[in-house]
Amino acid sequence: MLDGATGRWRTTRRQQDQPVRMARAQRLIDTAKRSLPEGTFVVGLGLLVSGVTAYGFQILSFRALSKGDYTALNGLWVIAFVLAPGFFLPLEQEVGRAVADRRARAVGGGPVVRRAAIAGALLCGALVAIALATEGVSDAVGAKGLSGWFFHDRGVLVPCLAIALATYATQMITRGTLSGNGRFKPYGMILGAEGVIRIAPVVVLYAAGVKELLWYGLCFAVPPLLASVVAVRGEHGLLTPGPQAEWSELSVNLSWLFAGSVLSQALSYSPVVGILVLANGKSQRDIAADFIVGFFIARIPILLFQAVQAALLPRLAALAGSNRIADFRAGLNKLVVIVVSIGLLGVAGGGILGSTAGKILFGNKFKLHNGDLALLAAGCGLFVLALTLAQALIALLGHSRATYAWIVGNVVFVAVTAVASHDLFLRVELGFLAGAAASALVMGWLLKARMTAGIRADSLAHLVEQIEHEPLEI
């Protein structure tokens, strides 16, 4: 195996099982050549439902709550979606990889899932303990804590964050178990069910005129667990007995996956984090709600990208696995052109119709200029480009290199935001734009170097497992 950190070839247990893994990978290549991979449409439908209901949640909560409460609610949204995918998505990926590897060798994957559940529980417990301790210590010394920085003193959202971390940890272990067992119908159901279970009570709250922030926080935090229960209902054979799983079975590039996942999520939501931290006083915190709404409007083209990547990335896996480097490059170039086109469409839409669309969706109390929306859309487009290149780089076992690119992007965001215009919105928008561009440039440079070095066939199994059925968490 090519070590992601050193770039040197080393012998691993996985190479001992190479004949079985390559035979499985060849079957996946043949499938990819004939049609879209199994589960693509089901997972794509789940992503679509999840995306639409997420916007429904944002629209109704913005209309129902005061701007200050809405800003605080999105502090919960952002922190949860940085921490949960950042720390638990790598566990999902490694569970899926390890269970699929055992399944290919006719070995039960139950012990792997149980080992991952222990790891997830410990990690979740540590995150919750840190969050609660930070809040408690800050209250004791009279300093800003978690609720002060991100929830604008709405301490009621702190327990909602603890619940969200626990429910997302459970869901992602479940998702890894389903994908590793090839159960893509219930996998797609989790994605869609979470959105439906979240939006249904919010509709009731909005219709009843309820404005209590806690209820909206619970509507965000609880659904991941309920969706997992719905998805696995009636499923059998997910935890088949097998030999004891060692920790090393879940540790293939795990540290780099953790780092890259957290850093990519942090950059993805960096504009909102910046606004939450920099907004001072009631007036700025109120207008921050308009900025957050604009940010979610600017991310609409990402829904289009999710459908594209679900269809094209598995085909790239087949090309790379068969060492057809020229075709791999051509396919990647095609994907990049599509991503750039969607990004330009988003910039044009934000610059021309963004404010009008915002008022239609979120009501007349929404106020944000088209220029702000265009800049946010440009940043989102560049981020998706960086994410696309990162998937290709990771597929070629460049985990550490992708992480370095995300580090550069986050550092650039902080630096530009610190020295840019004194205008609250513009400084964050320019920081996001610069940070996403920096990550995309570094990612492209590192990917080019990786491809120039050649694509080794023995990275195929990891390549297929990494991107075949994993929706991008954006």
Coordinates of C-alpha atoms in Angstrom, one line a residue:
M1 CA 0.0 0.0 0.0
L2 CA 1.1 3.5 -0.6
D3 CA 1.5 5.3 2.7
G4 CA -0.6 8.5 2.6
A5 CA 1.9 10.3 4.8
T6 CA 5.3 9.2 3.5
G7 CA 4.4 8.3 -0.1
R8 CA 6.3 5.0 0.3
W9 CA 5.0 1.5 -0.4
R10 CA 4.5 -0.7 2.6
T11 CA 3.1 -4.2 3.2
T12 CA -0.2 -4.4 5.1
R13 CA -2.7 -7.0 6.0
R14 CA -5.0 -5.8 3.2
Q15 CA -2.3 -6.7 0.6
Q16 CA -2.4 -10.2 1.9
D17 CA -6.0 -10.4 0.8
Q18 CA -5.2 -8.7 -2.5
P19 CA -6.5 -11.5 -4.8
V20 CA -10.0 -11.5 -3.2
R21 CA -10.1 -7.7 -3.1
M22 CA -9.0 -7.3 -6.7
A23 CA -11.6 -9.9 -7.9
R24 CA -14.3 -7.9 -6.0
A25 CA -13.0 -4.7 -7.5
Q26 CA -13.0 -6.1 -11.0
R27 CA -16.7 -7.0 -10.5
L28 CA -17.3 -3.4 -9.5
I29 CA -15.5 -2.2 -12.6
D30 CA -17.6 -4.3 -14.8
T31 CA -20.8 -3.0 -13.1
A32 CA -19.6 0.6 -13.5
K33 CA -19.0 0.1 -17.2
R34 CA -22.4 -1.3 -17.8
S35 CA -24.5 1.1 -15.8
L36 CA -24.7 3.3 -12.7
P37 CA -23.6 1.4 -9.5
E38 CA -26.3 -0.3 -7.4
G39 CA -28.0 2.1 -5.1
T40 CA -27.1 5.3 -7.0
F41 CA -30.7 6.4 -7.6
V42 CA -31.9 5.4 -4.1
V43 CA -29.1 7.4 -2.4
G44 CA -29.6 10.3 -4.9
L45 CA -33.3 10.4 -4.0
G46 CA -32.5 10.4 -0.3
L47 CA -30.0 13.3 -0.9
L48 CA -32.7 15.2 -2.8
V49 CA -35.3 14.8 -0.1
S50 CA -32.7 15.7 2.6
G51 CA -31.7 18.9 0.7
V52 CA -35.3 20.1 0.0
T53 CA -36.4 19.5 3.6
A54 CA -33.3 21.2 5.0
Y55 CA -34.3 24.4 3.1
G56 CA -37.9 23.9 4.3
F57 CA -36.6 23.9 7.9
Q58 CA -34.6 27.0 7.3
I59 CA -37.5 28.9 5.6
L60 CA -40.0 28.0 8.3
S61 CA -37.7 28.7 11.2
F62 CA -36.7 32.1 9.8
R63 CA -40.3 33.1 9.3
A64 CA -41.3 31.8 12.8
L65 CA -38.5 33.0 15.0
S66 CA -37.0 36.4 15.7
K67 CA -33.8 37.2 13.8
G68 CA -31.8 36.8 16.9
D69 CA -33.2 33.4 17.7
Y70 CA -32.8 32.3 14.1
T71 CA -29.1 33.3 14.1
A72 CA -28.6 31.3 17.4
L73 CA -30.4 28.3 15.9
N74 CA -28.0 28.3 13.0
G75 CA -25.2 28.5 15.4
L76 CA -26.4 25.1 16.5
W77 CA -26.8 24.0 12.9
V78 CA -23.2 25.0 12.0
I79 CA -21.5 23.6 15.1
A80 CA -23.3 20.3 14.7
F81 CA -22.5 20.0 11.0
V82 CA -18.8 20.8 11.6
L83 CA -18.4 18.4 14.5
A84 CA -20.7 15.5 13.6
P85 CA -19.5 14.9 10.0
G86 CA -16.1 16.1 10.9
F87 CA -15.6 13.4 13.6
F88 CA -18.1 10.7 12.8
L89 CA -18.1 10.6 8.9
P90 CA -14.6 9.0 8.9
L91 CA -16.0 6.4 11.3
E92 CA -18.8 5.7 8.8
Q93 CA -16.4 5.4 5.9
E94 CA -14.1 3.1 7.8
V95 CA -17.0 0.9 9.1
G96 CA -18.3 0.7 5.5
R97 CA -14.8 -0.2 4.2
A98 CA -14.1 -2.8 6.9
V99 CA -17.5 -4.5 6.7
A100 CA -17.4 -4.6 2.9
D101 CA -13.9 -6.1 3.1
R102 CA -15.0 -8.8 5.5
R103 CA -18.1 -9.5 3.4
A104 CA -16.0 -10.0 0.3
R105 CA -14.0 -12.7 2.3
A106 CA -17.2 -14.3 3.6
V107 CA -16.4 -13.1 7.2
G108 CA -19.0 -11.7 9.5
G109 CA -18.8 -7.9 10.1
G110 CA -20.6 -7.7 13.5
P111 CA -17.5 -7.3 15.6
V112 CA -16.3 -4.4 13.4
V113 CA -19.6 -2.6 14.0
R114 CA -19.5 -3.2 17.7
R115 CA -15.9 -1.9 17.9
A116 CA -16.9 1.2 15.9
A117 CA -19.9 1.8 18.2
I118 CA -17.5 1.8 21.2
A119 CA -15.2 4.3 19.4
G120 CA -18.1 6.5 18.4
A121 CA -19.5 6.5 21.9
L122 CA -16.2 7.4 23.4
L123 CA -15.6 10.2 20.9
C124 CA -19.1 11.5 21.3
G125 CA -18.8 11.5 25.1
A126 CA -15.5 13.4 24.8
L127 CA -17.0 16.1 22.5
V128 CA -20.1 16.5 24.8
A129 CA -17.9 16.7 27.9
I130 CA -15.7 19.3 26.3
A131 CA -18.7 21.4 25.2
L132 CA -20.4 21.3 28.6
A133 CA -17.1 21.9 30.5
T134 CA -16.4 24.9 28.3
E135 CA -19.8 26.3 29.0
G136 CA -19.6 25.7 32.7
V137 CA -16.1 27.2 33.1
S138 CA -17.0 30.3 31.1
D139 CA -20.0 30.9 33.2
A140 CA -17.9 30.5 36.4
V141 CA -15.3 33.1 35.3
G142 CA -17.8 35.4 33.5
A143 CA -16.3 34.9 30.1
K144 CA -17.9 34.0 26.7
G145 CA -18.5 30.3 26.4
L146 CA -20.0 28.1 23.7
S147 CA -23.4 29.7 24.0
G148 CA -21.9 33.2 24.1
W149 CA -19.8 32.8 20.9
F150 CA -22.1 30.7 18.8
F151 CA -25.6 30.7 20.3
H152 CA -25.6 34.4 21.2
D153 CA -26.4 33.7 24.8
R154 CA -29.2 31.2 24.1
G155 CA -28.0 28.6 26.6
V156 CA -31.0 26.4 25.9
L157 CA -29.3 25.2 22.7
V158 CA -26.3 23.7 24.5
P159 CA -28.3 20.5 25.5
C160 CA -29.6 20.4 21.9
L161 CA -26.0 20.3 20.7
A162 CA -25.2 17.4 23.0
I163 CA -28.3 15.5 21.7
A164 CA -27.4 16.2 18.1
L165 CA -23.8 14.8 18.6
A166 CA -25.2 11.6 20.1
T167 CA -27.9 11.1 17.4
Y168 CA -25.5 11.8 14.5
A169 CA -22.9 9.5 16.0
T170 CA -25.5 6.8 16.0
Q171 CA -26.7 7.5 12.5
M172 CA -23.3 7.5 10.9
I173 CA -22.3 4.2 12.5
T174 CA -25.6 2.9 11.1
R175 CA -24.9 4.3 7.7
G176 CA -21.5 2.7 7.6
T177 CA -23.0 -0.7 8.6
L178 CA -25.6 -0.4 5.8
S179 CA -23.2 0.6 3.1
G180 CA -20.7 -2.1 4.1
N181 CA -23.5 -4.7 3.8
G182 CA -24.6 -3.3 0.4
R183 CA -28.0 -2.2 1.8
F184 CA -28.3 1.0 -0.2
K185 CA -32.1 1.2 -0.1
P186 CA -32.2 1.7 3.7
Y187 CA -29.1 3.9 3.4
G188 CA -31.0 6.3 1.1
M189 CA -34.0 6.0 3.4
I190 CA -31.9 7.4 6.3
L191 CA -31.0 10.5 4.4
G192 CA -34.6 11.2 3.3
A193 CA -36.3 10.1 6.5
E194 CA -34.1 12.5 8.6
G195 CA -35.3 15.4 6.6
V196 CA -39.0 14.4 6.6
I197 CA -38.9 13.7 10.4
R198 CA -37.3 17.1 10.9
I199 CA -39.7 19.2 8.8
A200 CA -43.0 17.6 9.9
P201 CA -43.0 18.9 13.5
V202 CA -41.6 22.3 12.3
V203 CA -44.6 22.7 10.0
V204 CA -46.8 22.0 13.1
L205 CA -44.9 24.5 15.2
Y206 CA -45.0 27.2 12.5
A207 CA -48.8 26.7 11.9
A208 CA -49.4 26.9 15.6
G209 CA -47.4 30.1 15.9
V210 CA -44.9 28.6 18.4
K211 CA -41.8 30.8 18.8
E212 CA -40.0 28.9 21.5
L213 CA -36.4 28.3 20.4
L214 CA -36.0 25.1 22.3
W215 CA -38.6 23.3 20.2
Y216 CA -36.8 24.2 17.0
G217 CA -33.5 23.1 18.5
L218 CA -35.0 19.7 19.4
C219 CA -36.5 19.4 15.9
F220 CA -33.0 19.7 14.6
A221 CA -31.2 17.4 17.1
V222 CA -33.5 14.4 17.5
P223 CA -34.3 13.2 13.9
P224 CA -31.0 11.5 13.0
L225 CA -31.7 8.8 15.6
L226 CA -35.3 8.4 14.6
A227 CA -34.3 8.1 10.9
S228 CA -31.8 5.4 11.8
V229 CA -34.6 3.4 13.6
V230 CA -36.9 3.8 10.6
A231 CA -34.2 2.7 8.1
V232 CA -33.0 -0.5 9.9
R233 CA -36.6 -1.6 10.6
G234 CA -37.0 -5.0 9.0
E235 CA -33.3 -5.4 8.0
H236 CA -31.7 -8.6 9.0
G237 CA -28.1 -9.9 9.0
L238 CA -26.4 -6.6 9.5
L239 CA -24.4 -7.8 12.5
T240 CA -23.3 -11.3 11.4
P241 CA -20.9 -13.1 13.8
G242 CA -17.2 -13.1 12.9
P243 CA -13.7 -13.1 14.4
Q244 CA -12.8 -10.4 16.9
A245 CA -12.0 -7.0 15.3
E246 CA -8.8 -5.3 16.2
W247 CA -8.6 -1.5 16.5
S248 CA -6.2 -1.5 13.5
E249 CA -9.1 -2.8 11.3
L250 CA -10.7 0.7 11.6
S251 CA -7.5 2.7 11.5
V252 CA -6.6 2.8 7.8
N253 CA -5.7 6.5 7.3
L254 CA -8.2 7.3 10.0
S255 CA -6.2 10.2 11.5
W256 CA -6.0 11.9 8.2
L257 CA -9.7 11.3 7.5
F258 CA -10.6 12.9 10.8
A259 CA -8.4 15.9 10.1
G260 CA -9.5 16.4 6.5
S261 CA -13.2 15.9 7.4
V262 CA -13.2 18.4 10.2
L263 CA -11.2 21.0 8.3
S264 CA -13.3 20.7 5.1
Q265 CA -16.5 21.1 7.1
A266 CA -15.0 24.1 9.0
L267 CA -14.1 25.8 5.7
S268 CA -17.6 24.9 4.3
Y269 CA -19.3 26.8 7.1
S270 CA -16.6 29.3 7.7
P271 CA -18.7 32.3 6.6
V272 CA -21.4 31.5 9.2
V273 CA -18.9 30.8 11.9
G274 CA -17.2 34.2 11.1
I275 CA -20.5 36.0 11.3
L276 CA -21.4 34.4 14.6
V277 CA -18.1 35.2 16.2
L278 CA -17.7 38.8 14.8
A279 CA -21.3 40.0 15.2
N280 CA -21.5 42.4 18.2
G281 CA -24.6 43.8 19.7
K282 CA -28.3 43.2 18.9
S283 CA -28.3 45.1 15.6
Q284 CA -25.4 43.1 14.1
R285 CA -26.8 39.8 15.5
D286 CA -30.1 40.6 13.9
I287 CA -28.7 41.3 10.4
A288 CA -26.5 38.2 10.8
A289 CA -29.8 36.3 10.2
D290 CA -30.1 37.8 6.7
F291 CA -26.5 36.8 6.0
I292 CA -27.1 33.2 7.1
V293 CA -30.2 33.0 4.9
G294 CA -28.2 34.3 2.0
F295 CA -25.5 31.7 2.6
F296 CA -28.0 28.9 2.4
I297 CA -29.5 30.3 -0.8
A298 CA -26.0 30.5 -2.3
R299 CA -25.6 26.7 -1.5
I300 CA -28.6 25.7 -3.7
P301 CA -26.3 24.7 -6.7
I302 CA -24.7 22.2 -4.4
L303 CA -27.9 20.1 -4.6
L304 CA -27.2 19.9 -8.4
F305 CA -23.7 18.8 -7.8
Q306 CA -24.7 16.0 -5.5
A307 CA -26.7 14.4 -8.3
V308 CA -23.7 14.8 -10.7
Q309 CA -21.1 13.3 -8.4
A310 CA -23.3 10.3 -7.6
A311 CA -23.3 9.4 -11.3
L312 CA -19.7 10.3 -12.4
L313 CA -17.4 9.5 -9.5
P314 CA -18.0 5.7 -9.6
R315 CA -17.1 5.8 -13.3
L316 CA -13.8 7.5 -12.5
A317 CA -13.2 4.7 -10.0
A318 CA -13.4 2.1 -12.8
L319 CA -11.0 4.1 -15.0
A320 CA -8.4 4.6 -12.3
G321 CA -8.6 0.9 -11.2
S322 CA -8.0 -0.3 -14.8
N323 CA -5.0 2.1 -14.9
R324 CA -6.5 4.1 -17.8
I325 CA -4.9 7.3 -16.7
A326 CA -5.7 9.3 -19.8
D327 CA -9.4 8.4 -19.6
F328 CA -9.3 9.1 -15.8
R329 CA -7.9 12.6 -16.5
A330 CA -10.5 13.2 -19.2
G331 CA -13.3 12.1 -16.9
L332 CA -12.0 14.2 -14.1
N333 CA -11.7 17.2 -16.4
K334 CA -15.4 16.6 -17.5
L335 CA -16.5 16.6 -13.8
V336 CA -14.5 19.8 -13.1
V337 CA -16.1 21.5 -16.1
I338 CA -19.6 20.6 -14.8
V339 CA -18.7 21.8 -11.3
V340 CA -17.3 25.1 -12.6
S341 CA -20.4 25.5 -14.8
I342 CA -22.7 25.0 -11.8
G343 CA -20.7 27.4 -9.8
L344 CA -20.9 30.1 -12.5
L345 CA -24.6 29.5 -12.7
G346 CA -24.9 30.0 -9.0
V347 CA -22.9 33.3 -9.1
A348 CA -25.1 34.6 -12.0
G349 CA -28.3 33.6 -10.2
G350 CA -27.2 35.1 -6.9
G351 CA -26.1 38.4 -8.6
I352 CA -29.3 38.8 -10.6
L353 CA -32.1 37.1 -8.7
G354 CA -30.7 36.3 -5.3
S355 CA -32.4 39.0 -3.3
T356 CA -35.7 38.4 -5.1
A357 CA -35.5 34.6 -4.5
G358 CA -34.7 35.3 -0.8
K359 CA -37.8 37.4 -0.3
I360 CA -40.0 34.8 -2.1
L361 CA -38.7 32.0 0.0
F362 CA -38.1 33.7 3.4
G363 CA -40.5 36.6 3.4
N364 CA -40.2 40.4 3.3
K365 CA -38.1 40.5 6.5
F366 CA -35.2 39.1 4.5
K367 CA -32.8 41.8 3.4
L368 CA -29.5 41.1 1.6
H369 CA -28.0 42.6 -1.5
N370 CA -27.4 40.6 -4.7
G371 CA -23.7 41.4 -4.5
D372 CA -23.4 39.6 -1.2
L373 CA -25.2 36.6 -2.6
A374 CA -23.0 36.5 -5.7
L375 CA -19.8 36.5 -3.5
L376 CA -21.2 33.7 -1.3
A377 CA -22.1 31.7 -4.4
A378 CA -18.6 32.2 -5.8
G379 CA -17.1 30.9 -2.5
C380 CA -19.5 27.9 -2.5
G381 CA -18.6 27.1 -6.1
L382 CA -14.9 27.2 -5.3
F383 CA -15.4 25.1 -2.2
V384 CA -17.2 22.4 -4.3
L385 CA -14.4 22.4 -6.8
A386 CA -11.9 21.9 -3.9
L387 CA -14.1 19.1 -2.5
T388 CA -14.2 17.4 -6.0
L389 CA -10.5 17.5 -6.3
A390 CA -10.1 16.2 -2.7
Q391 CA -12.2 13.2 -3.5
A392 CA -10.0 12.3 -6.4
L393 CA -6.9 12.9 -4.4
I394 CA -8.1 10.8 -1.5
A395 CA -9.1 8.1 -4.0
L396 CA -5.5 7.9 -5.0
L397 CA -4.5 7.5 -1.3
G398 CA -3.5 11.1 -0.9
H399 CA -5.2 11.6 2.4
S400 CA -2.5 13.6 4.0
R401 CA -2.1 15.9 1.0
A402 CA -5.8 16.6 0.9
T403 CA -5.6 17.5 4.6
Y404 CA -2.7 19.9 3.9
A405 CA -4.9 21.7 1.3
W406 CA -7.8 22.1 3.8
I407 CA -5.3 23.5 6.3
V408 CA -4.2 26.1 3.8
G409 CA -7.8 27.1 3.0
N410 CA -8.7 27.6 6.7
V411 CA -5.6 29.6 7.4
V412 CA -6.2 31.8 4.4
F413 CA -9.9 32.4 5.5
V414 CA -8.8 33.5 9.0
A415 CA -6.0 35.8 7.6
V416 CA -8.1 37.5 4.9
T417 CA -11.1 37.9 7.3
A418 CA -8.8 39.5 9.9
V419 CA -7.3 42.2 7.5
A420 CA -10.2 42.7 5.0
S421 CA -12.8 45.4 5.0
H422 CA -14.4 46.6 8.2
D423 CA -17.8 45.8 6.7
L424 CA -19.1 42.8 8.6
F425 CA -20.4 40.9 5.6
L426 CA -17.7 41.8 3.1
R427 CA -14.8 40.7 5.2
V428 CA -16.3 37.3 5.8
E429 CA -17.3 36.9 2.1
L430 CA -13.8 37.8 0.9
G431 CA -12.3 35.4 3.5
F432 CA -14.5 32.5 2.3
L433 CA -13.7 33.3 -1.3
A434 CA -10.0 33.4 -0.7
G435 CA -10.0 30.3 1.5
A436 CA -11.9 28.2 -0.9
A437 CA -9.8 29.3 -3.8
A438 CA -6.6 28.5 -1.9
S439 CA -7.8 25.0 -1.1
A440 CA -8.8 24.4 -4.7
L441 CA -5.5 25.6 -6.0
V442 CA -3.4 23.5 -3.6
M443 CA -5.7 20.5 -4.1
G444 CA -5.3 20.8 -7.9
W445 CA -1.5 21.1 -7.7
L446 CA -1.2 18.1 -5.4
L447 CA -3.6 16.0 -7.5
K448 CA -1.6 16.8 -10.7
A449 CA 1.6 15.7 -9.0
R450 CA -0.2 12.5 -7.8
M451 CA -1.5 11.7 -11.2
T452 CA 1.8 12.4 -12.8
A453 CA 3.4 9.8 -10.6
G454 CA 0.9 7.2 -11.9
I455 CA -2.2 5.4 -10.6
R456 CA -1.3 2.1 -9.1
A457 CA -3.8 -0.8 -9.5
D458 CA -3.6 -1.9 -5.9
S459 CA -5.3 1.3 -4.8
L460 CA -8.4 0.3 -6.7
A461 CA -10.2 -1.4 -3.8
H462 CA -9.8 1.6 -1.6
L463 CA -10.8 3.9 -4.4
V464 CA -14.1 2.1 -5.1
E465 CA -14.9 1.9 -1.4
Q466 CA -14.1 5.6 -0.8
I467 CA -16.3 7.1 -3.4
E468 CA -18.7 4.6 -4.8
H469 CA -21.7 5.2 -2.5
E470 CA -20.5 7.9 -0.1
P471 CA -22.5 11.1 -0.5
L472 CA -20.5 14.2 0.1
E473 CA -21.2 15.9 3.4
I474 CA -21.6 19.5 2.4

